[in-house]
């Protein structure tokens, strides 16, 4: 899909040939058009506004963000279809909601080119990014394993609004986000036989074509040399060889500490010997959603080339029952030297992540954020709206939560009191891999915390947000927007000259 930014007034936008013209309509515009409306945006569009007036007066545009008035063959509009879509107060979240609704309504074979006018007063500039992401999101089609894949009808989106440096930046961010989210969706949606650890590694290697990106892929022997006993234990029940993927994006100076993103890459989670029930087990192909979001984030970052160093780490394997598989009660030694009693082989995500977190320390990172479809308990706690955010580091937690708000990819901070780790005690190893039934998302995070030492670390449990179940089953591409925003914000704060408020003196 092609996106183009054009500095146009409403009058000019309505003259553009297209299949649809969508106007982002903020709530504060009165329904008694056009009398009180003045300003450069309305100039030349009098005929259109006069035509709209009686419709608006008659209440044809319902109240509520996302509600639309659709008109065909409006005399003052070159496009066949005119769509007025409510974007509430014009804020990022309202524009996103409105744009998703508008583009979903425009999913028609005859709609190939859409002009979106974002220049009405009160529409936040971030509307540009929101519109780009919404257009892509509402028209995304999975194709990888279909014999007759459908094609997207929508080819071109013209974003009409006053030109500015910021809007051009938002357009490139939007395009990079779309590319990253679609890469994440593609890999998460693929069935496990079309997304093995080796295939995931091949996808990662493709990122190496971008400037400043280098990709390393380690196999079973390398991982054994590193002593990743916990990761190897999960992989040993599968005939697919494990892969440990490390993606380096070096946009900053060599001396600069990197942001490290660690993604859970279980390409299929049967539960292992502690096998899962059959119902909906197919959804466990999404158990590499964390890995997919790390790939997607690095792709977006590689397209945007911010001045920062980012490292993506993906431990990837299958979790299978087998004659060689780990058994409940087995004790393994992690790369950190700590021993783990594997009480439940279905709590495998933490086992592969703990070794990846130990490995991450070698990069002396500015921050480490792991991303994982880790627990069903997190789905129960937060559903599909917000990802679970866990961090003992207040500053890092605030930055991630803020990035989520900015990118409209929300998360919610959860507690990490030491009492939640009580249940992880074991009589036969330094720790067990599961605690009791209650607070399962938190005890999983407490397990990971045992491997992070002094690292500025955060954990995102995306079990509820990385995919949707039901008829619209599929990957959401989350939390790529949150992670990309976090990386861009970090890059921006690195670029800032040191201010009076030195970071060395907190408080
Ligand atoms: N991949 C699952 C978590 C999961 C469950 C993600 C449902 C999405 C939807 C993870 O490996 C797992 O099986 N976790 C167990 C942990 C338990 C054994 C302590 C769980 O949540 O049931
Ligand atoms: Mn599991
Ligand atoms: Zn899992």
Short mmCIF file of C-alpha atoms and ligand atoms in Angstrom, two decimals:
data_model
loop_
_atom_site.label_atom_id
_atom_site.label_comp_id
_atom_site.label_asym_id
_atom_site.label_seq_id
_atom_site.Cartn_x
_atom_site.Cartn_y
_atom_site.Cartn_z
CA UNK A 1 0.00 0.00 0.00
CA UNK A 2 1.22 3.44 -0.90
CA UNK A 3 0.87 6.44 1.40
CA UNK A 4 1.36 10.02 0.30
CA UNK A 5 1.24 13.27 2.22
CA UNK A 6 -0.21 16.25 0.33
CA UNK A 7 -0.50 19.79 1.63
CA UNK A 8 -4.10 20.48 0.62
CA UNK A 9 -7.02 22.55 1.81
CA UNK A 10 -10.43 20.96 2.17
CA UNK A 11 -11.43 22.51 -1.16
CA UNK A 12 -8.38 21.03 -2.92
CA UNK A 13 -8.83 17.64 -1.27
CA UNK A 14 -12.43 17.46 -2.42
CA UNK A 15 -11.31 18.04 -6.02
CA UNK A 16 -8.88 15.09 -6.03
CA UNK A 17 -10.04 12.11 -8.05
CA UNK A 18 -10.39 9.11 -5.71
CA UNK A 19 -12.79 6.35 -4.78
CA UNK A 20 -13.45 7.94 -1.42
CA UNK A 21 -12.80 11.12 0.48
CA UNK A 22 -12.80 10.67 4.25
CA UNK A 23 -13.05 13.73 6.47
CA UNK A 24 -11.85 13.35 10.05
CA UNK A 25 -14.64 15.24 11.79
CA UNK A 26 -13.91 16.49 15.32
CA UNK A 27 -16.82 16.74 17.76
CA UNK A 28 -16.51 20.45 18.36
CA UNK A 29 -17.66 21.32 14.84
CA UNK A 30 -21.26 22.43 15.19
CA UNK A 31 -24.01 20.64 13.28
CA UNK A 32 -25.24 24.01 12.04
CA UNK A 33 -22.72 24.39 9.24
CA UNK A 34 -21.50 26.49 7.62
CA UNK A 35 -22.52 29.78 9.25
CA UNK A 36 -20.07 29.94 12.14
CA UNK A 37 -17.23 28.34 10.25
CA UNK A 38 -14.44 30.57 9.15
CA UNK A 39 -10.74 30.05 8.71
CA UNK A 40 -8.43 29.09 5.90
CA UNK A 41 -9.47 25.44 6.03
CA UNK A 42 -13.05 26.25 4.94
CA UNK A 43 -12.13 28.60 2.09
CA UNK A 44 -13.33 27.41 -1.29
CA UNK A 45 -15.25 24.55 0.29
CA UNK A 46 -18.44 26.57 0.77
CA UNK A 47 -20.42 24.47 -1.68
CA UNK A 48 -19.49 21.22 0.08
CA UNK A 49 -20.23 22.64 3.51
CA UNK A 50 -23.55 24.08 2.34
CA UNK A 51 -24.48 20.70 0.92
CA UNK A 52 -23.61 19.03 4.22
CA UNK A 53 -25.46 21.49 6.40
CA UNK A 54 -29.00 20.10 6.13
CA UNK A 55 -27.73 16.52 6.56
CA UNK A 56 -25.87 17.42 9.73
CA UNK A 57 -28.79 19.45 11.01
CA UNK A 58 -31.05 16.48 10.48
CA UNK A 59 -28.73 14.37 12.64
CA UNK A 60 -27.42 12.14 9.83
CA UNK A 61 -24.01 12.02 11.55
CA UNK A 62 -24.63 10.11 14.78
CA UNK A 63 -22.84 11.09 17.96
CA UNK A 64 -19.91 8.89 19.00
CA UNK A 65 -16.33 8.44 17.85
CA UNK A 66 -16.20 6.28 14.73
CA UNK A 67 -19.78 7.07 13.69
CA UNK A 68 -20.04 7.97 10.02
CA UNK A 69 -22.09 9.75 7.43
CA UNK A 70 -21.56 8.19 4.01
CA UNK A 71 -22.75 9.97 0.89
CA UNK A 72 -22.44 8.88 -2.73
CA UNK A 73 -22.00 11.29 -5.61
CA UNK A 74 -21.91 14.41 -3.52
CA UNK A 75 -21.93 17.31 -6.04
CA UNK A 76 -19.02 19.19 -4.48
CA UNK A 77 -16.71 16.16 -4.18
CA UNK A 78 -14.73 14.51 -6.99
CA UNK A 79 -14.53 11.19 -5.14
CA UNK A 80 -17.51 8.90 -5.56
CA UNK A 81 -17.91 8.37 -1.86
CA UNK A 82 -17.76 10.97 0.88
CA UNK A 83 -17.26 9.73 4.43
CA UNK A 84 -17.54 12.02 7.43
CA UNK A 85 -16.15 10.15 10.38
CA UNK A 86 -16.25 11.38 13.93
CA UNK A 87 -12.83 11.61 15.59
CA UNK A 88 -14.03 12.77 19.00
CA UNK A 89 -11.75 15.37 20.57
CA UNK A 90 -9.15 14.87 17.84
CA UNK A 91 -6.76 13.11 20.25
CA UNK A 92 -4.53 10.25 19.17
CA UNK A 93 -6.80 7.57 20.63
CA UNK A 94 -9.99 9.08 19.21
CA UNK A 95 -8.48 9.56 15.75
CA UNK A 96 -7.27 5.98 15.79
CA UNK A 97 -10.73 4.71 16.70
CA UNK A 98 -12.38 6.88 14.06
CA UNK A 99 -9.93 5.94 11.34
CA UNK A 100 -10.24 2.22 12.07
CA UNK A 101 -14.00 2.52 11.69
CA UNK A 102 -13.73 4.56 8.49
CA UNK A 103 -11.28 2.20 6.79
CA UNK A 104 -13.23 -0.88 7.85
CA UNK A 105 -16.26 0.66 6.13
CA UNK A 106 -14.16 1.28 3.03
CA UNK A 107 -13.12 -2.37 2.63
CA UNK A 108 -14.86 -2.66 -0.73
CA UNK A 109 -13.53 -3.94 -4.05
CA UNK A 110 -14.31 -0.63 -5.73
CA UNK A 111 -12.37 1.41 -3.19
CA UNK A 112 -8.73 1.47 -4.29
CA UNK A 113 -7.73 5.03 -3.59
CA UNK A 114 -8.76 7.01 -0.53
CA UNK A 115 -8.07 10.64 0.29
CA UNK A 116 -8.17 11.38 4.01
CA UNK A 117 -8.54 15.01 5.03
CA UNK A 118 -6.97 15.60 8.44
CA UNK A 119 -6.85 19.37 8.34
CA UNK A 120 -9.99 20.31 10.26
CA UNK A 121 -9.24 22.46 13.29
CA UNK A 122 -8.71 20.43 16.45
CA UNK A 123 -7.43 17.28 14.75
CA UNK A 124 -4.13 16.38 16.38
CA UNK A 125 -1.16 15.99 14.03
CA UNK A 126 -0.64 12.41 15.20
CA UNK A 127 -3.73 11.72 13.10
CA UNK A 128 -1.29 11.16 10.24
CA UNK A 129 0.33 8.19 11.95
CA UNK A 130 -3.00 6.94 13.27
CA UNK A 131 -4.55 7.06 9.80
CA UNK A 132 -1.64 5.19 8.21
CA UNK A 133 -1.72 2.45 10.84
CA UNK A 134 -5.53 2.23 10.77
CA UNK A 135 -5.63 1.96 6.96
CA UNK A 136 -3.15 -0.90 7.06
CA UNK A 137 -4.67 -2.59 10.07
CA UNK A 138 -8.21 -2.68 8.75
CA UNK A 139 -7.17 -4.01 5.34
CA UNK A 140 -4.48 -6.52 6.41
CA UNK A 141 -4.87 -9.94 4.82
CA UNK A 142 -3.04 -13.11 5.77
CA UNK A 143 -1.74 -14.85 2.65
CA UNK A 144 1.20 -17.15 3.48
CA UNK A 145 -0.59 -20.52 3.43
CA UNK A 146 -3.59 -19.87 1.18
CA UNK A 147 -3.66 -21.49 -2.26
CA UNK A 148 -5.63 -18.55 -3.64
CA UNK A 149 -4.66 -15.58 -1.54
CA UNK A 150 -6.91 -12.54 -1.78
CA UNK A 151 -5.31 -9.21 -2.57
CA UNK A 152 -5.89 -5.94 -0.78
CA UNK A 153 -8.30 -3.70 -2.64
CA UNK A 154 -6.89 -0.54 -1.11
CA UNK A 155 -3.75 0.58 -2.97
CA UNK A 156 -3.29 4.22 -2.21
CA UNK A 157 -4.00 6.54 0.68
CA UNK A 158 -3.47 10.28 0.30
CA UNK A 159 -3.22 12.15 3.59
CA UNK A 160 -4.30 15.72 3.10
CA UNK A 161 -3.33 18.28 5.72
CA UNK A 162 -1.12 21.33 6.10
CA UNK A 163 2.45 20.25 5.39
CA UNK A 164 4.95 20.34 8.23
CA UNK A 165 8.20 18.69 9.23
CA UNK A 166 6.36 16.91 12.04
CA UNK A 167 3.69 15.49 9.75
CA UNK A 168 6.36 14.13 7.40
CA UNK A 169 8.09 12.49 10.38
CA UNK A 170 4.76 11.02 11.51
CA UNK A 171 4.16 9.65 8.04
CA UNK A 172 7.51 7.83 7.99
CA UNK A 173 6.86 6.53 11.50
CA UNK A 174 3.45 5.31 10.40
CA UNK A 175 4.87 3.54 7.35
CA UNK A 176 7.66 1.92 9.38
CA UNK A 177 5.15 0.83 12.02
CA UNK A 178 2.93 -0.74 9.40
CA UNK A 179 5.87 -2.63 7.95
CA UNK A 180 6.98 -3.81 11.41
CA UNK A 181 3.49 -4.76 12.54
CA UNK A 182 2.81 -6.65 9.33
CA UNK A 183 6.07 -8.58 9.69
CA UNK A 184 5.08 -9.45 13.27
CA UNK A 185 1.58 -10.50 12.16
CA UNK A 186 2.90 -12.55 9.28
CA UNK A 187 5.19 -14.62 11.51
CA UNK A 188 2.79 -14.95 14.41
CA UNK A 189 -0.06 -16.01 12.12
CA UNK A 190 1.94 -18.67 10.31
CA UNK A 191 1.22 -22.20 11.45
CA UNK A 192 4.04 -23.86 13.34
CA UNK A 193 5.04 -26.04 10.37
CA UNK A 194 5.55 -22.87 8.36
CA UNK A 195 7.30 -21.01 11.18
CA UNK A 196 9.90 -23.30 12.71
CA UNK A 197 12.79 -21.89 14.75
CA UNK A 198 15.02 -22.19 11.64
CA UNK A 199 12.48 -20.32 9.49
CA UNK A 200 12.22 -17.62 12.13
CA UNK A 201 16.01 -17.32 12.06
CA UNK A 202 15.91 -16.98 8.26
CA UNK A 203 13.35 -14.18 8.62
CA UNK A 204 15.64 -12.47 11.12
CA UNK A 205 18.61 -12.83 8.77
CA UNK A 206 16.67 -10.92 6.12
CA UNK A 207 16.77 -7.88 8.41
CA UNK A 208 20.51 -7.87 7.78
CA UNK A 209 19.92 -6.17 4.42
CA UNK A 210 19.17 -2.88 6.19
CA UNK A 211 21.98 -0.45 7.00
CA UNK A 212 23.43 -0.86 10.51
CA UNK A 213 21.83 -4.29 11.03
CA UNK A 214 23.81 -7.49 11.69
CA UNK A 215 22.24 -10.81 12.57
CA UNK A 216 23.83 -13.75 14.38
CA UNK A 217 22.14 -17.13 14.64
CA UNK A 218 23.34 -19.71 17.17
CA UNK A 219 22.40 -23.40 17.03
CA UNK A 220 22.28 -26.25 19.58
CA UNK A 221 26.07 -26.64 19.85
CA UNK A 222 26.71 -22.93 20.47
CA UNK A 223 23.98 -22.79 23.05
CA UNK A 224 25.38 -25.87 24.80
CA UNK A 225 28.80 -24.17 24.95
CA UNK A 226 27.19 -21.14 26.57
CA UNK A 227 25.62 -23.45 29.17
CA UNK A 228 22.01 -22.52 28.44
CA UNK A 229 20.67 -25.58 30.27
CA UNK A 230 17.16 -24.20 30.78
CA UNK A 231 16.66 -23.26 27.12
CA UNK A 232 18.10 -26.59 25.95
CA UNK A 233 15.81 -28.48 28.31
CA UNK A 234 12.69 -27.07 26.62
CA UNK A 235 14.04 -27.76 23.13
CA UNK A 236 15.09 -31.35 23.82
CA UNK A 237 11.62 -32.82 23.22
CA UNK A 238 11.46 -31.55 19.66
CA UNK A 239 13.10 -32.77 16.47
CA UNK A 240 13.26 -29.16 15.24
CA UNK A 241 16.66 -27.76 16.24
CA UNK A 242 16.58 -24.69 18.48
CA UNK A 243 17.79 -21.28 17.31
CA UNK A 244 19.17 -18.42 19.36
CA UNK A 245 18.85 -15.27 17.28
CA UNK A 246 20.70 -12.02 18.00
CA UNK A 247 19.94 -8.94 15.90
CA UNK A 248 22.20 -5.91 16.29
CA UNK A 249 21.02 -2.51 15.14
CA UNK A 250 23.88 -0.01 15.54
CA UNK A 251 22.48 3.44 14.90
CA UNK A 252 24.34 5.00 17.82
CA UNK A 253 28.01 5.31 18.75
CA UNK A 254 29.95 2.24 19.80
CA UNK A 255 30.21 3.46 23.37
CA UNK A 256 26.46 3.88 23.74
CA UNK A 257 24.72 1.23 25.87
CA UNK A 258 22.03 -0.54 23.82
CA UNK A 259 18.37 -1.12 24.46
CA UNK A 260 17.96 -4.91 24.51
CA UNK A 261 14.63 -6.48 23.52
CA UNK A 262 14.15 -10.18 24.31
CA UNK A 263 11.26 -12.04 22.65
CA UNK A 264 9.83 -15.44 23.60
CA UNK A 265 10.05 -17.58 20.48
CA UNK A 266 8.17 -20.80 21.25
CA UNK A 267 7.01 -21.69 17.74
CA UNK A 268 4.55 -24.19 19.20
CA UNK A 269 3.60 -24.84 22.81
CA UNK A 270 1.95 -28.21 23.36
CA UNK A 271 2.75 -27.91 27.06
CA UNK A 272 5.25 -30.77 26.75
CA UNK A 273 4.69 -33.73 29.08
CA UNK A 274 2.39 -31.46 31.14
CA UNK A 275 0.35 -31.44 27.95
CA UNK A 276 -2.35 -28.86 27.26
CA UNK A 277 -6.00 -29.74 26.54
CA UNK A 278 -6.85 -30.14 22.84
CA UNK A 279 -9.36 -27.29 22.61
CA UNK A 280 -7.80 -24.24 21.02
CA UNK A 281 -4.34 -25.75 21.19
CA UNK A 282 -3.83 -24.51 17.62
CA UNK A 283 -3.56 -21.01 19.10
CA UNK A 284 -0.25 -22.00 20.67
CA UNK A 285 1.34 -21.31 17.28
CA UNK A 286 1.20 -17.68 18.47
CA UNK A 287 3.51 -18.48 21.35
CA UNK A 288 6.30 -16.76 19.45
CA UNK A 289 4.35 -13.48 19.47
CA UNK A 290 7.07 -11.90 21.60
CA UNK A 291 9.72 -12.96 19.09
CA UNK A 292 7.57 -11.71 16.21
CA UNK A 293 7.19 -8.32 17.89
CA UNK A 294 10.96 -8.07 18.38
CA UNK A 295 11.46 -8.82 14.67
CA UNK A 296 8.80 -6.26 13.76
CA UNK A 297 10.27 -3.63 16.05
CA UNK A 298 13.75 -4.11 14.61
CA UNK A 299 12.36 -3.88 11.09
CA UNK A 300 10.62 -0.57 11.93
CA UNK A 301 13.77 0.71 13.64
CA UNK A 302 15.90 -0.32 10.66
CA UNK A 303 13.58 1.65 8.37
CA UNK A 304 13.63 4.75 10.58
CA UNK A 305 17.38 4.59 11.40
CA UNK A 306 17.27 6.41 14.76
CA UNK A 307 20.59 7.22 16.46
CA UNK A 308 20.53 4.52 19.07
CA UNK A 309 21.78 0.96 19.51
CA UNK A 310 19.16 -1.75 19.80
CA UNK A 311 19.72 -5.48 20.20
CA UNK A 312 16.98 -8.05 19.65
CA UNK A 313 17.42 -11.48 21.25
CA UNK A 314 15.14 -14.38 20.36
CA UNK A 315 15.44 -17.80 21.96
CA UNK A 316 13.34 -20.07 19.74
CA UNK A 317 12.26 -23.71 19.94
CA UNK A 318 9.19 -25.94 20.13
CA UNK A 319 7.75 -27.30 23.39
CA UNK A 320 6.86 -30.94 22.60
CA UNK A 321 6.15 -34.17 24.48
CA UNK A 322 8.57 -36.92 23.44
CA UNK A 323 10.72 -39.76 24.74
CA UNK A 324 13.52 -37.28 25.19
CA UNK A 325 11.37 -34.47 26.56
CA UNK A 326 11.90 -33.01 30.02
CA UNK A 327 9.74 -34.55 32.74
CA UNK A 328 8.10 -32.89 35.73
CA UNK A 329 10.63 -32.97 38.54
CA UNK A 330 13.69 -32.79 36.27
CA UNK A 331 16.31 -30.35 37.52
CA UNK A 332 18.31 -28.29 35.02
CA UNK A 333 21.14 -25.79 35.39
CA UNK A 334 20.57 -22.42 33.77
CA UNK A 335 23.29 -20.31 32.16
CA UNK A 336 23.36 -18.21 35.34
CA UNK A 337 24.37 -21.31 37.33
CA UNK A 338 21.08 -21.35 39.25
CA UNK A 339 19.30 -24.71 39.19
CA UNK A 340 15.61 -25.08 38.37
CA UNK A 341 13.19 -27.87 39.21
CA UNK A 342 10.81 -28.14 36.27
CA UNK A 343 7.56 -28.85 38.06
CA UNK A 344 5.42 -28.09 35.05
CA UNK A 345 6.80 -28.43 31.54
CA UNK A 346 4.11 -26.04 30.32
CA UNK A 347 5.83 -23.17 32.12
CA UNK A 348 8.47 -23.24 29.36
CA UNK A 349 8.56 -19.58 28.35
CA UNK A 350 10.36 -18.53 31.52
CA UNK A 351 12.89 -21.33 30.99
CA UNK A 352 13.99 -20.09 27.59
CA UNK A 353 13.81 -16.43 28.64
CA UNK A 354 15.93 -16.84 31.77
CA UNK A 355 18.95 -17.92 29.74
CA UNK A 356 18.34 -15.17 27.19
CA UNK A 357 18.23 -12.61 30.03
CA UNK A 358 21.53 -13.93 31.41
CA UNK A 359 23.00 -13.63 27.91
CA UNK A 360 21.65 -10.05 27.58
CA UNK A 361 23.85 -8.85 30.46
CA UNK A 362 26.96 -9.17 28.26
CA UNK A 363 25.82 -6.13 26.25
CA UNK A 364 25.87 -3.90 29.37
CA UNK A 365 22.45 -2.64 28.29
CA UNK A 366 20.84 0.70 29.06
CA UNK A 367 17.66 -1.34 29.50
CA UNK A 368 16.38 -4.86 28.87
CA UNK A 369 12.74 -5.42 27.99
CA UNK A 370 11.50 -8.96 27.53
CA UNK A 371 8.28 -9.56 25.63
CA UNK A 372 6.42 -12.83 26.04
CA UNK A 373 3.10 -14.60 25.70
CA UNK A 374 3.95 -15.89 29.12
CA UNK A 375 0.85 -16.69 31.17
CA UNK A 376 -2.84 -17.47 30.85
CA UNK A 377 -3.11 -15.71 34.21
CA UNK A 378 -2.25 -12.40 32.52
CA UNK A 379 -5.09 -12.95 30.04
CA UNK A 380 -7.44 -13.43 32.99
CA UNK A 381 -6.10 -10.32 34.73
CA UNK A 382 -5.98 -7.82 31.88
CA UNK A 383 -7.78 -9.38 28.92
CA UNK A 384 -6.89 -8.16 25.45
CA UNK A 385 -6.81 -4.44 26.19
CA UNK A 386 -3.56 -3.90 28.06
CA UNK A 387 -0.33 -5.91 28.21
CA UNK A 388 1.04 -6.67 31.67
CA UNK A 389 4.05 -4.52 32.56
CA UNK A 390 6.40 -5.66 35.31
CA UNK A 391 9.51 -3.82 36.41
CA UNK A 392 11.28 -3.03 39.66
CA UNK A 393 12.67 0.08 37.92
CA UNK A 394 10.19 2.96 38.26
CA UNK A 395 11.81 5.12 35.59
CA UNK A 396 11.80 2.32 33.03
CA UNK A 397 8.22 1.33 33.91
CA UNK A 398 7.06 4.93 33.44
CA UNK A 399 8.82 5.23 30.10
CA UNK A 400 7.24 2.05 28.78
CA UNK A 401 3.78 2.96 30.04
CA UNK A 402 4.12 6.42 28.47
CA UNK A 403 5.30 4.94 25.16
CA UNK A 404 2.25 2.68 25.21
CA UNK A 405 -0.07 5.65 25.71
CA UNK A 406 1.62 7.65 22.95
CA UNK A 407 1.45 4.77 20.50
CA UNK A 408 -2.06 3.68 21.58
CA UNK A 409 -0.67 0.25 22.47
CA UNK A 410 -1.49 0.15 26.15
CA UNK A 411 0.04 -1.70 29.08
CA UNK A 412 -0.61 -1.72 32.82
CA UNK A 413 1.95 -1.96 35.59
CA UNK A 414 1.65 -4.95 37.89
CA UNK A 415 3.30 -5.47 41.30
CA UNK A 416 6.51 -7.37 42.00
CA UNK A 417 6.49 -7.75 45.80
CA UNK A 418 8.92 -10.41 46.96
CA UNK A 419 6.09 -12.28 48.68
CA UNK A 420 4.91 -13.30 45.21
CA UNK A 421 8.10 -15.36 44.83
CA UNK A 422 7.41 -17.52 47.91
CA UNK A 423 5.77 -20.25 45.88
CA UNK A 424 8.81 -20.66 43.65
CA UNK A 425 10.77 -22.36 46.47
CA UNK A 426 11.90 -25.91 45.77
CA UNK A 427 13.28 -28.72 47.95
CA UNK A 428 15.42 -30.04 45.12
CA UNK A 429 16.76 -27.00 43.26
CA UNK A 430 17.40 -23.29 43.72
CA UNK A 431 13.86 -22.67 42.53
CA UNK A 432 10.86 -24.33 40.94
CA UNK A 433 9.53 -23.09 37.62
CA UNK A 434 5.97 -22.60 38.90
CA UNK A 435 4.32 -21.26 42.04
CA UNK A 436 0.71 -21.77 43.14
CA UNK A 437 -2.34 -21.06 41.03
CA UNK A 438 -2.91 -17.53 42.27
CA UNK A 439 -1.10 -14.48 40.90
CA UNK A 440 0.39 -16.58 38.10
CA UNK A 441 1.43 -13.67 35.89
CA UNK A 442 3.32 -12.13 38.81
CA UNK A 443 5.08 -15.29 39.99
CA UNK A 444 6.23 -15.84 36.38
CA UNK A 445 7.69 -12.32 36.41
CA UNK A 446 9.32 -13.01 39.80
CA UNK A 447 10.94 -16.10 38.29
CA UNK A 448 12.42 -13.99 35.47
CA UNK A 449 13.58 -11.36 37.93
CA UNK A 450 15.93 -13.93 39.52
CA UNK A 451 17.95 -13.79 36.30
CA UNK A 452 18.17 -10.03 35.84
CA UNK A 453 20.54 -9.11 38.70
CA UNK A 454 21.19 -5.39 38.57
CA UNK A 455 19.94 -4.95 35.00
CA UNK A 456 17.40 -2.17 34.38
CA UNK A 457 14.79 -4.71 33.35
CA UNK A 458 11.12 -4.81 32.43
CA UNK A 459 8.87 -7.64 31.35
CA UNK A 460 5.79 -7.35 29.13
CA UNK A 461 3.32 -10.23 29.33
CA UNK A 462 1.48 -10.04 26.01
CA UNK A 463 -0.48 -13.32 26.30
CA UNK A 464 -3.76 -11.38 26.07
CA UNK A 465 -2.77 -8.67 23.60
CA UNK A 466 -0.62 -10.37 20.95
CA UNK A 467 -3.54 -12.14 19.33
CA UNK A 468 -7.29 -12.31 19.10
CA UNK A 469 -9.30 -15.51 19.48
CA UNK A 470 -12.73 -16.16 17.99
CA UNK A 471 -13.88 -15.46 14.43
CA UNK A 472 -11.29 -12.68 13.94
CA UNK A 473 -8.57 -15.09 15.10
CA UNK A 474 -5.13 -13.75 14.36
CA UNK A 475 -2.13 -11.75 15.42
CA UNK A 476 -2.54 -8.10 16.41
CA UNK A 477 1.04 -7.01 15.73
CA UNK A 478 1.25 -5.77 19.32
CA UNK A 479 3.35 -4.57 21.08
CA UNK A 480 5.34 -3.34 18.08
CA UNK A 481 3.91 0.21 18.36
CA UNK A 482 4.80 0.43 22.07
CA UNK A 483 8.34 -0.88 21.54
CA UNK A 484 9.06 1.31 18.52
CA UNK A 485 7.80 4.38 20.42
CA UNK A 486 10.00 3.47 23.39
CA UNK A 487 13.08 3.11 21.17
CA UNK A 488 12.35 6.41 19.37
CA UNK A 489 11.82 8.21 22.68
CA UNK A 490 15.11 6.82 24.01
CA UNK A 491 16.89 7.92 20.83
CA UNK A 492 15.40 11.41 21.18
CA UNK A 493 16.49 11.70 24.81
CA UNK A 494 20.02 10.58 23.88
CA UNK A 495 20.14 13.29 21.22
CA UNK A 496 19.21 15.98 23.75
CA UNK A 497 22.17 18.02 25.05
CA UNK A 498 22.74 17.34 28.75
CA UNK A 499 20.34 19.56 30.68
CA UNK A 500 20.47 21.01 34.20
CA UNK A 501 18.41 18.08 35.40
CA UNK A 502 21.18 15.48 35.32
CA UNK A 503 20.07 11.88 35.22
CA UNK A 504 22.78 11.05 37.75
CA UNK A 505 20.83 12.78 40.50
CA UNK A 506 17.43 11.19 40.66
CA UNK A 507 14.63 12.87 42.55
N1 LIG B 1 2.17 -19.95 26.26
C1 LIG B 1 1.57 -20.20 27.52
C2 LIG B 1 0.80 -18.98 28.04
C3 LIG B 1 -0.48 -18.64 27.34
C4 LIG B 1 -1.66 -19.23 27.73
C5 LIG B 1 -0.50 -17.70 26.37
C6 LIG B 1 -2.84 -18.88 27.10
C7 LIG B 1 -1.67 -17.35 25.75
C8 LIG B 1 -2.85 -17.94 26.11
C9 LIG B 1 2.61 -20.56 28.56
O1 LIG B 1 3.70 -21.24 28.10
C10 LIG B 1 1.92 -21.44 29.54
O2 LIG B 1 1.56 -22.50 29.18
N2 LIG B 1 1.78 -20.95 30.77
C11 LIG B 1 1.13 -21.69 31.78
C12 LIG B 1 1.92 -21.53 33.05
C13 LIG B 1 1.47 -22.44 34.17
C14 LIG B 1 1.84 -23.87 33.82
C15 LIG B 1 2.16 -22.02 35.43
C16 LIG B 1 -0.28 -21.12 31.95
O3 LIG B 1 -0.44 -19.91 31.84
O4 LIG B 1 -1.20 -21.90 32.13
MN1 LIG B 2 3.38 -23.34 28.07
ZN1 LIG B 3 4.18 -20.94 26.16
#
